[in-house]
Coordinates of C-alpha atoms in Angstrom, one line a residue:
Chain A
X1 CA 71.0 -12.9 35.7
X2 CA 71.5 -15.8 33.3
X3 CA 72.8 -14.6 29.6
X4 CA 70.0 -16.4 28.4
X5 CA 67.4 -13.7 29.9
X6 CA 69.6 -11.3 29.3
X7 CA 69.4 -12.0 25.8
X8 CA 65.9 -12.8 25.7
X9 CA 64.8 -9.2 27.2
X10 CA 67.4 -7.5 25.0
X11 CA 65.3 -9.2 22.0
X12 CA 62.2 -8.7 23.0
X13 CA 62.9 -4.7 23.8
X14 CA 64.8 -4.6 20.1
X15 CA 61.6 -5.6 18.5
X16 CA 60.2 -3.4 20.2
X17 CA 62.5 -0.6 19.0
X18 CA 62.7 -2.0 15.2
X19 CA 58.7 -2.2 15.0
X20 CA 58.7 1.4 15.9
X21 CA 61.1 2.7 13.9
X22 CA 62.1 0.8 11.5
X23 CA 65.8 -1.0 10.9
X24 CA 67.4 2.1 9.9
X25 CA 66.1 4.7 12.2
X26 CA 66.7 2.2 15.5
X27 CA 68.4 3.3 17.8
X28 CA 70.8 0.9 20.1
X29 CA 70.7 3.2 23.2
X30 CA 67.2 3.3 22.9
X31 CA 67.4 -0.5 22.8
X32 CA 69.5 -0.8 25.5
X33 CA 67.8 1.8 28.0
X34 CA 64.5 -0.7 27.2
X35 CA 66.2 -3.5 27.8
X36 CA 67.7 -2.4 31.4
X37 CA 71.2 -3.1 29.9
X38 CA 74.3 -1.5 29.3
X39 CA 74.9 -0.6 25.5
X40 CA 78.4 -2.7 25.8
X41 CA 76.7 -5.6 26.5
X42 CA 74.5 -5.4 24.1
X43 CA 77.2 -5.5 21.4
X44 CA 79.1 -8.3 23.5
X45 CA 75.6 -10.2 23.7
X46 CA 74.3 -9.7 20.2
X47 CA 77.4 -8.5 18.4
X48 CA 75.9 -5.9 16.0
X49 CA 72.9 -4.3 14.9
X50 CA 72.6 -6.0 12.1
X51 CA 73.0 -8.9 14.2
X52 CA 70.7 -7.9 15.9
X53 CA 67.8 -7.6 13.4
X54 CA 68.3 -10.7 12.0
X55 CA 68.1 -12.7 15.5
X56 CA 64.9 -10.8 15.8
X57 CA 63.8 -11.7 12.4
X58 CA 65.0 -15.3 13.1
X59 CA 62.9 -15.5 16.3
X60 CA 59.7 -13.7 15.1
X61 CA 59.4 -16.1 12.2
X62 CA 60.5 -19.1 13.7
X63 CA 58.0 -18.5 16.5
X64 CA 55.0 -17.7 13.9
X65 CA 55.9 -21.0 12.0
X66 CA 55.8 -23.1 15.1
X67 CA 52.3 -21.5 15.9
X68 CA 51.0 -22.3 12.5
X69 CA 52.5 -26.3 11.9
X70 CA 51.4 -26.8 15.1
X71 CA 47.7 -26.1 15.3
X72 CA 47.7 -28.4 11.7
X73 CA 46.5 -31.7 13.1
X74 CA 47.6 -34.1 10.4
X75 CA 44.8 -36.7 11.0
X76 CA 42.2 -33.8 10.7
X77 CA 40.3 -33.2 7.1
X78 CA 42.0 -31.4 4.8
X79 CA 39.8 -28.2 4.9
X80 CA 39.5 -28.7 8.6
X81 CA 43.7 -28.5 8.5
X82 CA 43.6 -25.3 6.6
X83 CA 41.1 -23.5 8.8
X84 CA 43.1 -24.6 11.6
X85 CA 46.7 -23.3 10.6
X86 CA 45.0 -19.7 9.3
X87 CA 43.3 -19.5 12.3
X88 CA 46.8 -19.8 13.9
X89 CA 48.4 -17.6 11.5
X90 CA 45.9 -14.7 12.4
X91 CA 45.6 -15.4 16.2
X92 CA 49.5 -15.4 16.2
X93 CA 50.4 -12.1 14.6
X94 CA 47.4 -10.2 16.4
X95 CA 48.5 -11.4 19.8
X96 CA 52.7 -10.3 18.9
X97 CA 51.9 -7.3 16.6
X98 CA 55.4 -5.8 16.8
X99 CA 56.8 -9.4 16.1
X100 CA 54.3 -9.1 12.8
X101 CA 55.3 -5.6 11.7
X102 CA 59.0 -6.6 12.0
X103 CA 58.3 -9.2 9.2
X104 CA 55.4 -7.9 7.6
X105 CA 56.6 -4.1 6.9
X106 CA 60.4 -3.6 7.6
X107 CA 61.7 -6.7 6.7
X108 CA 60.9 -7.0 2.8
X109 CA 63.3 -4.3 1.6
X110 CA 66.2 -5.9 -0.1
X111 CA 69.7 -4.0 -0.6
X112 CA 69.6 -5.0 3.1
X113 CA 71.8 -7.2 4.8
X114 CA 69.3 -9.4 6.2
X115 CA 67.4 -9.7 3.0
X116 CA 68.5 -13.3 2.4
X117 CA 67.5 -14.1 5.6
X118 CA 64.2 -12.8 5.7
X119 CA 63.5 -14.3 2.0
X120 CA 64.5 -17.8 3.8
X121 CA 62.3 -17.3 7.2
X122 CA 59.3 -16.4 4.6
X123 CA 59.8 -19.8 1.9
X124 CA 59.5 -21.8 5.3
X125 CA 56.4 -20.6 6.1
X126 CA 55.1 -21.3 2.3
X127 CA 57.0 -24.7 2.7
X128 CA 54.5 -25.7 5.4
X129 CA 51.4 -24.0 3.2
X130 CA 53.2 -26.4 0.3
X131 CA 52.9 -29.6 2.3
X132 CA 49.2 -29.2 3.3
X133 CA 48.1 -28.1 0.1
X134 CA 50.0 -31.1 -1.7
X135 CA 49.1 -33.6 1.1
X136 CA 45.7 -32.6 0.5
X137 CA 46.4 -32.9 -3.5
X138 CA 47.5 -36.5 -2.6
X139 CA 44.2 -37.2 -0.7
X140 CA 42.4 -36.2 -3.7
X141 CA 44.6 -38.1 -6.1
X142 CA 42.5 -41.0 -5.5
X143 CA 40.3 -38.9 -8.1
X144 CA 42.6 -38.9 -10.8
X145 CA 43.8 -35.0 -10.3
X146 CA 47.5 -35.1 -9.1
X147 CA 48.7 -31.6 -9.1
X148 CA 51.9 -30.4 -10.6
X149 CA 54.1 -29.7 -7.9
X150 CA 54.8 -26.1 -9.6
X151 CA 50.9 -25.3 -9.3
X152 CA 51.4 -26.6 -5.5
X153 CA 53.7 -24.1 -5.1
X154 CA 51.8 -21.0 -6.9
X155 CA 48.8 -22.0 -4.9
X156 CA 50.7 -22.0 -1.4
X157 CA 52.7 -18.3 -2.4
X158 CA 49.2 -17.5 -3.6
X159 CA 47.9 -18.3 -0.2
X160 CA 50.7 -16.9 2.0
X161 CA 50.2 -13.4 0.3
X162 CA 46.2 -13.1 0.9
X163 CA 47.0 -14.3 4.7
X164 CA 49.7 -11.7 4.8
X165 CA 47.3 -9.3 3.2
X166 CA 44.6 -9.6 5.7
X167 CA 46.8 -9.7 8.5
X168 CA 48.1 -6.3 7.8
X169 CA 44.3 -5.1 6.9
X170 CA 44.0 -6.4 10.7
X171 CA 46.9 -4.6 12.2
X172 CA 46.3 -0.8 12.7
X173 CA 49.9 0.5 11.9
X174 CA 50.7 -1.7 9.0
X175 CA 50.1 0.2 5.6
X176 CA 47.2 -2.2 4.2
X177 CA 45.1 -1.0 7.3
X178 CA 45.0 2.9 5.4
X179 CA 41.6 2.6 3.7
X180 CA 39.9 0.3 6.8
X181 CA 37.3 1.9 8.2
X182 CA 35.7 -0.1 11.4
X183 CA 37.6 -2.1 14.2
X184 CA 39.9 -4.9 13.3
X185 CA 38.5 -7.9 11.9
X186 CA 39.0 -11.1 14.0
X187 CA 41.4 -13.5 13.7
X188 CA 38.0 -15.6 13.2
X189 CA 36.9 -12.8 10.3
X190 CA 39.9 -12.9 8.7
X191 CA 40.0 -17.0 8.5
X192 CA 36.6 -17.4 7.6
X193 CA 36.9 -14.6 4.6
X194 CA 40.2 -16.5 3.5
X195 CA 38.7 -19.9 3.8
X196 CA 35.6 -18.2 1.8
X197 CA 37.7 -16.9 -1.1
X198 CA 40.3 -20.2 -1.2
X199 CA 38.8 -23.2 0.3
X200 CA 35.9 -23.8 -2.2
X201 CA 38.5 -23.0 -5.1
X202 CA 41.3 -25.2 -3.7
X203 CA 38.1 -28.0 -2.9
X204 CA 37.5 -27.8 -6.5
X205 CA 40.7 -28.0 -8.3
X206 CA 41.2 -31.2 -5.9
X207 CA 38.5 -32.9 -7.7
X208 CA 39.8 -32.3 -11.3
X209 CA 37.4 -29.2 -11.9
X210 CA 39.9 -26.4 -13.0
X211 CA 38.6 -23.3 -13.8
X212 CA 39.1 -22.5 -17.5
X213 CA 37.9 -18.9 -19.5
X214 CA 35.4 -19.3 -21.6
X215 CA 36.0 -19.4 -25.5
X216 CA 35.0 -15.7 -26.8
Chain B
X1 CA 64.9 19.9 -24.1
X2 CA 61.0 20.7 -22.7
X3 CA 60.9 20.1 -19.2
X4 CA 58.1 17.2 -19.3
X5 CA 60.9 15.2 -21.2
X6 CA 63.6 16.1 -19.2
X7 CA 61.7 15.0 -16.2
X8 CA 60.2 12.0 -17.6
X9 CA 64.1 11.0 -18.1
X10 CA 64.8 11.8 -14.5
X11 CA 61.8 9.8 -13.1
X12 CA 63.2 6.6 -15.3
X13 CA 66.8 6.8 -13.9
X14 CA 65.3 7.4 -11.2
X15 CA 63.1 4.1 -10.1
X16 CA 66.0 2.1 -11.8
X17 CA 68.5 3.4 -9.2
X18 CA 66.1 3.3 -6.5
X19 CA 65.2 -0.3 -7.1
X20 CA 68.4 -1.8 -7.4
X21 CA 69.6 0.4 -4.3
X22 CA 66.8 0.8 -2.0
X23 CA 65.6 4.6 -0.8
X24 CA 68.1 5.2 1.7
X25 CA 71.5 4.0 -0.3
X26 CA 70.6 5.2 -3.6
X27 CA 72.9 8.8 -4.6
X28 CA 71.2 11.6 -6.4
X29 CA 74.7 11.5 -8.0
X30 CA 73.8 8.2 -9.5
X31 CA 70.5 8.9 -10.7
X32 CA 71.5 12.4 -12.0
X33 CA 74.1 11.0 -14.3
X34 CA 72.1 8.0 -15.4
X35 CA 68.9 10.6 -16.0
X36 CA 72.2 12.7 -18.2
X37 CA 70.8 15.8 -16.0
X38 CA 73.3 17.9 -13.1
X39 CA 72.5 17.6 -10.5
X40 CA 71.1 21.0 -9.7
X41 CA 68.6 20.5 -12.3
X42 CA 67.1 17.0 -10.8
X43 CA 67.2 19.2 -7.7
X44 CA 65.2 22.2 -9.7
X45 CA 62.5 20.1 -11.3
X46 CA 61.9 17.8 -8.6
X47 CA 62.9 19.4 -5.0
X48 CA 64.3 16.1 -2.8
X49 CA 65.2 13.0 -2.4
X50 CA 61.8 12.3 -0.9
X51 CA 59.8 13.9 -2.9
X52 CA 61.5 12.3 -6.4
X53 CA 61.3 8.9 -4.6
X54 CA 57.6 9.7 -3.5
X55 CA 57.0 10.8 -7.4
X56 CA 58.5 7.3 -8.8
X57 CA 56.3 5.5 -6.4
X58 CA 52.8 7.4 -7.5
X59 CA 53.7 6.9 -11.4
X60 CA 54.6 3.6 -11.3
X61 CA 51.1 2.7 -9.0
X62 CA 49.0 5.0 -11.2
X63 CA 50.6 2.9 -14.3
X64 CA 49.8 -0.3 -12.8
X65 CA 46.4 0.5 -11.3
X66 CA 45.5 2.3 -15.0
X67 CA 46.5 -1.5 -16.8
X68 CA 44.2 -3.2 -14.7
X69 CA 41.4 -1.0 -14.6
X70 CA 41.3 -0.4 -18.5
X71 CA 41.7 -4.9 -18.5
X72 CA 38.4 -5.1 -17.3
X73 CA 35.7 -5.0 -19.4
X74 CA 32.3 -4.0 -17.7
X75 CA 30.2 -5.6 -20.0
X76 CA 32.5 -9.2 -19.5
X77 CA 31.0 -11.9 -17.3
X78 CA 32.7 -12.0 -13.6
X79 CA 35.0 -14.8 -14.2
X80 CA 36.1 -12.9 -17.1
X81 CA 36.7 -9.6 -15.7
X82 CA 38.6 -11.2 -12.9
X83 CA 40.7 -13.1 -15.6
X84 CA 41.6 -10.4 -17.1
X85 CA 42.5 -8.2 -14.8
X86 CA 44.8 -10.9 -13.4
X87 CA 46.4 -11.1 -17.1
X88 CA 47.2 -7.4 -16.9
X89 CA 48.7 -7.2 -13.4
X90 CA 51.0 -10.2 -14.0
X91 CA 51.7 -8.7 -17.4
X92 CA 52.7 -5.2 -16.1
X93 CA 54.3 -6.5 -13.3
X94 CA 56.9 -8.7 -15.7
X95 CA 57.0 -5.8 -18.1
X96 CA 57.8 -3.3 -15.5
X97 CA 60.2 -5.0 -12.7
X98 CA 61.9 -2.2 -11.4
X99 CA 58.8 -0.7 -11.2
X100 CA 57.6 -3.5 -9.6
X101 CA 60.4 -3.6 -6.8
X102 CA 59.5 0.0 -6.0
X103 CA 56.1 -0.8 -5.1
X104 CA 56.5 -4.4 -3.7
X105 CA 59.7 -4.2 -2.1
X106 CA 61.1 -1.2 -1.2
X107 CA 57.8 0.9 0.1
X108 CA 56.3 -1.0 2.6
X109 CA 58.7 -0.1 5.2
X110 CA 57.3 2.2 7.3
X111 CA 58.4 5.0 9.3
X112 CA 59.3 6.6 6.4
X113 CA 58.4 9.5 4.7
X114 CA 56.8 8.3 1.9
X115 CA 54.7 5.6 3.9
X116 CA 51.8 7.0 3.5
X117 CA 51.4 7.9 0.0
X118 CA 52.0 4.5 -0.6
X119 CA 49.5 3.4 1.7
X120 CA 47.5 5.4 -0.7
X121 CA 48.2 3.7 -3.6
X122 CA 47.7 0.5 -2.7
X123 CA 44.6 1.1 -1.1
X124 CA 43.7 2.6 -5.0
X125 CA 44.1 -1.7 -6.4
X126 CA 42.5 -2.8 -3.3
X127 CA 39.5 -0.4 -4.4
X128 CA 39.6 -1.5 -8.3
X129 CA 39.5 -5.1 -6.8
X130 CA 36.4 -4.1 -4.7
X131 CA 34.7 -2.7 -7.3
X132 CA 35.2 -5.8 -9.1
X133 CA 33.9 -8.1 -6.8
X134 CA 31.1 -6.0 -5.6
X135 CA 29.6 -6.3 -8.7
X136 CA 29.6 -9.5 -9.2
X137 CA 28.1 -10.1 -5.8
X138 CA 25.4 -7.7 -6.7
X139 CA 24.6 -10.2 -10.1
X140 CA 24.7 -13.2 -7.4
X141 CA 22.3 -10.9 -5.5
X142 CA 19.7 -11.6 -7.4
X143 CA 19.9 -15.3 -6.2
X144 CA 19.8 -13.7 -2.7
X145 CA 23.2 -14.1 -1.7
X146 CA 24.1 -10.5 -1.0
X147 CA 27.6 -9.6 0.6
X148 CA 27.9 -7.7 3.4
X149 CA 30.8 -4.5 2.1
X150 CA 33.1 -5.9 5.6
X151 CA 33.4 -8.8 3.8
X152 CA 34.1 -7.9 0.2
X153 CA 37.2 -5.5 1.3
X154 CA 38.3 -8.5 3.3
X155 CA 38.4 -10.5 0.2
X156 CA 39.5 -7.9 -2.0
X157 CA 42.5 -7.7 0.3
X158 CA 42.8 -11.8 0.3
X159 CA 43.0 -10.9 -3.9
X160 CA 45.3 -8.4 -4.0
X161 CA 48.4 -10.1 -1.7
X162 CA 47.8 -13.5 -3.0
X163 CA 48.7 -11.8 -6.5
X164 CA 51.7 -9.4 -5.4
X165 CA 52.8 -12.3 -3.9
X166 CA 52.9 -14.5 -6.8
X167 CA 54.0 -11.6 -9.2
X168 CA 57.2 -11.6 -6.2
X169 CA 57.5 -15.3 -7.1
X170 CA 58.2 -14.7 -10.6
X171 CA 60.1 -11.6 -9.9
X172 CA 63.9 -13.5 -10.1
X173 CA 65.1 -10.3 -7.7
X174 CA 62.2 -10.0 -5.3
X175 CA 62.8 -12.0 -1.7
X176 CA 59.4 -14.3 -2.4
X177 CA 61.6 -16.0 -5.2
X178 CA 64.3 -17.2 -3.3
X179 CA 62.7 -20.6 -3.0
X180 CA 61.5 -21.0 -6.4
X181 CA 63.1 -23.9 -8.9
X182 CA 62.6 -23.5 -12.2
X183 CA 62.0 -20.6 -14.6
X184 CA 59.1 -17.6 -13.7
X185 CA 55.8 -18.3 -14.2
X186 CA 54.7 -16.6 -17.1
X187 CA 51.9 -14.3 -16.6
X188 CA 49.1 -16.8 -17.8
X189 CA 50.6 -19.3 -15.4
X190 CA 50.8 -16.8 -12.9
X191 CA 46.6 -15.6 -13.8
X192 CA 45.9 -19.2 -14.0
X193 CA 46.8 -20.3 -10.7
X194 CA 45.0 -17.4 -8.8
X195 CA 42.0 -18.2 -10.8
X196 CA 42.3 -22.0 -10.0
X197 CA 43.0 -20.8 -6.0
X198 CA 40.1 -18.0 -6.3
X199 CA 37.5 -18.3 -8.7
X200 CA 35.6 -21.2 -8.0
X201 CA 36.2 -20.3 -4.2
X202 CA 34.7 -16.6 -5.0
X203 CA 32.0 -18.4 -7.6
X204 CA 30.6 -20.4 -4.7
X205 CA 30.3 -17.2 -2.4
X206 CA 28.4 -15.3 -4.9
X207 CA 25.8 -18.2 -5.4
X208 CA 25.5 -18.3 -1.1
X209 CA 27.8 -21.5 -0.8
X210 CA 29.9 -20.7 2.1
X211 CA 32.4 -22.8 3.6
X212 CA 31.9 -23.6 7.2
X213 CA 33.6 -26.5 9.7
X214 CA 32.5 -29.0 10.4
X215 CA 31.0 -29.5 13.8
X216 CA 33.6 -31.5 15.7

């Protein structure tokens, strides 16, 4: 068998394993015997299991940014651009839940190893959030409201943390998912409800109407 | 020394250690002689590793969820109470980081112990955030816009990632900072952007302006 399937089924049984058990509690026999491999080649293939978890990491996110930057068709209107990358983002981590729990749940500890890693797969994805929202700012600069590129930034970690938020509500063994009672809601639910809560307030602050509290 | 104090110093050392080490690394050694206890006596007054970790996590949630619920005043308008709120998450997030890193960072891993109380506990500032919003869309109701309660916990979850993930962002140690240039937000700037990103987005909902694609 190529190494290159070889590898591919030892990652896909590690995630697998990791989802399940988190990094610590993993074990590599377990993650072999999954995989139809030999422990040794594991560890020749992968090196460690540190290693390991980070080539997981690597893959899971790479493959959820790829879903996301490519549903976002840059010709499309700007709230039609949004609605179509968070549709991606929630039809992406329901159909590879173990992928999503590996990021979402066991990858956010720092003190680890991979932490740096992790931090770096996760600024990618609010890189791409960045870019829409600010080519969308630059649309709307026509109307005489440039945003700060800091606020461009708050709004896309802003953003990234509600989508993370309601994907874990979705997903049945991620902690958020404790006080839901009723099925899952739909990659379709959860965009519409984020596009609900962000899209008219985004729309808005496009235009030059901020909100602003009230003198009291 | 009465045992409330005693503990009370044990409980301190004891989220410090734990969120500069993570669960699994940090020594009861360590947090005994930073607490100025034996270690017998941490052992005495608060039984394991878990269970001290498990006790950290509840105080520091209760504190948090206590600052934001005693923020918002009832008798406030919506955009108010949401404002404020904000404020005093942001602001007890800054003035509580290791606190902070306990919750954010180091307990969402599951698989452990521990998983589940904090499951708990967030669920506790998803429900303050329901609350919130429900009552606001019971004033809109009176313009006949009433939400159904599926959709109010979605956006309630929507709230309460977009702001853990921006309170990360101005955390200099949590992993959502990594990409950040420039000093942390402050917690206005922080409050300010969410309300920008949310507000007129949630002020829309409430008056029965929903966003919905276009046909294409």
């Amino acid at each position: 068998m190529p190494r290159e399937v070889r590898t591919r089924q030892m990652l896909d049984a590690a995630v697998e394993v990791f989802a399940r058990c988190g990094y610590r509690t993993a074990s590599m026999d377990e993650i072999a015997e999954l995989a139809g491999a030999s422990k040794p080649l594991v560890y020749l293939y992968l090196n460690s299991k540190e290693e390991l978890f980070s080539a997981c990491v690597r893959r899971e996110a790479e493959a959820l940014i790829a879903a996301v930057r490519s549903a976002v068709d840059p010709g499309a209107p700007a709230d039609r651009r949004l609605w179509n990358g968070l549709r991606a983002f929630f039809a992406h981590t329901a159909a590879h839940p173990d992928g999503w729990a590996l990021l979402h749940c066991q990858a956010r500890t720092y003190g680890e190893p991979f932490a740096l890693e992790v931090a770096r797969l996760r600024q990618q994805l609010v890189d791409v959030v960045t870019d829409l929202i600010a080519r969308t700012a630059r649309e709307g600069a026509e109307q005489e409201c440039a945003l700060p590129e800091r606020e461009i930034a708050g709004l896309a970690h802003a953003l990234v943390g509600a989508a993370e938020s309601l994907a874990g509500w979705a997903d049945s063994r991620s902690c958020e998912a404790a006080g839901r009672t009723g099925a899952p809601p739909s990659e379709q639910e959860a965009a519409g409800t984020l596009m609900n809560l962000a899209w008219a307030g985004l729309g808005n602050l496009m235009n030059g109407r901020r909100w602003a509290p009230a003198r009291s």
